């Protein structure tokens, strides 16, 4: 994704991180898959070069609500 978008992969800036998370949301990935990708990216970065998470985490939290409304699991009748 970084190569295609002309972004530097390492170190990942907060702006790149936010754009990538937005791309994953727009592509319809599950919230859990996005969360795993976010963790993997931050784990891959040196401790002093980790991207900020506040904006991306907020986007993911809003998307989780939308996802639950769209594809939420319905309980079977008792």
Short mmCIF file of C-alpha atoms in Angstrom, two decimals:
data_model
loop_
_atom_site.label_atom_id
_atom_site.label_comp_id
_atom_site.label_asym_id
_atom_site.label_seq_id
_atom_site.Cartn_x
_atom_site.Cartn_y
_atom_site.Cartn_z
CA UNK A 1 0.00 0.00 0.00
CA UNK A 2 2.75 2.45 0.91
CA UNK A 3 4.55 1.91 -2.40
CA UNK A 4 1.35 2.29 -4.40
CA UNK A 5 0.40 5.46 -2.53
CA UNK A 6 3.90 6.95 -2.61
CA UNK A 7 4.29 6.72 1.18
CA UNK A 8 7.30 5.80 3.29
CA UNK A 9 6.62 2.57 5.16
CA UNK A 10 9.22 2.90 7.90
CA UNK A 11 9.03 4.95 9.94
CA UNK A 12 5.28 5.19 9.55
CA UNK A 13 3.99 8.70 10.22
CA UNK A 14 0.70 9.31 11.95
CA UNK A 15 -0.72 10.72 8.70
CA UNK A 16 0.23 7.57 6.78
CA UNK A 17 -1.19 5.40 9.57
CA UNK A 18 -4.51 7.27 9.52
CA UNK A 19 -4.75 7.10 5.72
CA UNK A 20 -4.06 3.36 5.73
CA UNK A 21 -6.69 2.72 8.40
CA UNK A 22 -9.17 4.80 6.36
CA UNK A 23 -8.37 2.68 3.31
CA UNK A 24 -9.00 -0.53 5.27
CA UNK A 25 -12.32 0.85 6.52
CA UNK A 26 -13.37 1.94 3.03
CA UNK A 27 -12.51 -1.50 1.65
CA UNK A 28 -14.90 -3.10 4.16
CA UNK A 29 -12.38 -5.08 6.21
CA UNK A 30 -13.67 -6.35 9.54
CA UNK A 31 -12.92 -4.22 12.60
CA UNK A 32 -10.88 -7.06 14.10
CA UNK A 33 -8.74 -7.35 10.96
CA UNK A 34 -8.12 -3.61 11.01
CA UNK A 35 -7.18 -3.70 14.68
CA UNK A 36 -4.67 -6.50 14.02
CA UNK A 37 -3.14 -4.52 11.14
CA UNK A 38 -2.89 -1.43 13.34
CA UNK A 39 -1.10 -3.39 16.06
CA UNK A 40 1.25 -5.02 13.56
CA UNK A 41 2.26 -1.65 12.11
CA UNK A 42 2.97 -0.14 15.52
CA UNK A 43 4.90 -3.24 16.63
CA UNK A 44 7.06 -3.03 13.50
CA UNK A 45 8.13 0.55 14.25
CA UNK A 46 11.06 1.53 16.47
CA UNK A 47 9.90 2.63 19.93
CA UNK A 48 10.66 6.29 19.27
CA UNK A 49 9.00 6.31 15.82
CA UNK A 50 5.57 4.79 16.48
CA UNK A 51 2.66 6.64 14.83
CA UNK A 52 0.00 8.25 17.00
CA UNK A 53 -3.17 6.25 17.42
CA UNK A 54 -5.81 8.68 18.66
CA UNK A 55 -7.34 9.60 15.29
CA UNK A 56 -7.08 6.11 13.78
CA UNK A 57 -8.50 4.50 16.93
CA UNK A 58 -11.42 6.96 16.89
CA UNK A 59 -12.12 6.11 13.24
CA UNK A 60 -12.04 2.40 14.06
CA UNK A 61 -14.39 2.84 17.04
CA UNK A 62 -16.95 4.63 14.85
CA UNK A 63 -16.58 1.97 12.19
CA UNK A 64 -17.16 -0.79 14.78
CA UNK A 65 -20.56 0.76 15.57
CA UNK A 66 -21.47 0.93 11.89
CA UNK A 67 -20.20 -2.62 11.34
CA UNK A 68 -22.32 -3.94 14.22
CA UNK A 69 -25.45 -2.31 12.76
CA UNK A 70 -24.71 -3.69 9.28
CA UNK A 71 -23.56 -7.22 10.00
CA UNK A 72 -24.37 -7.66 13.67
CA UNK A 73 -25.01 -11.18 14.87
CA UNK A 74 -28.64 -11.74 15.72
CA UNK A 75 -29.49 -13.99 18.63
CA UNK A 76 -31.66 -17.00 17.88
CA UNK A 77 -35.15 -16.93 19.41
CA UNK A 78 -35.28 -18.64 22.81
#
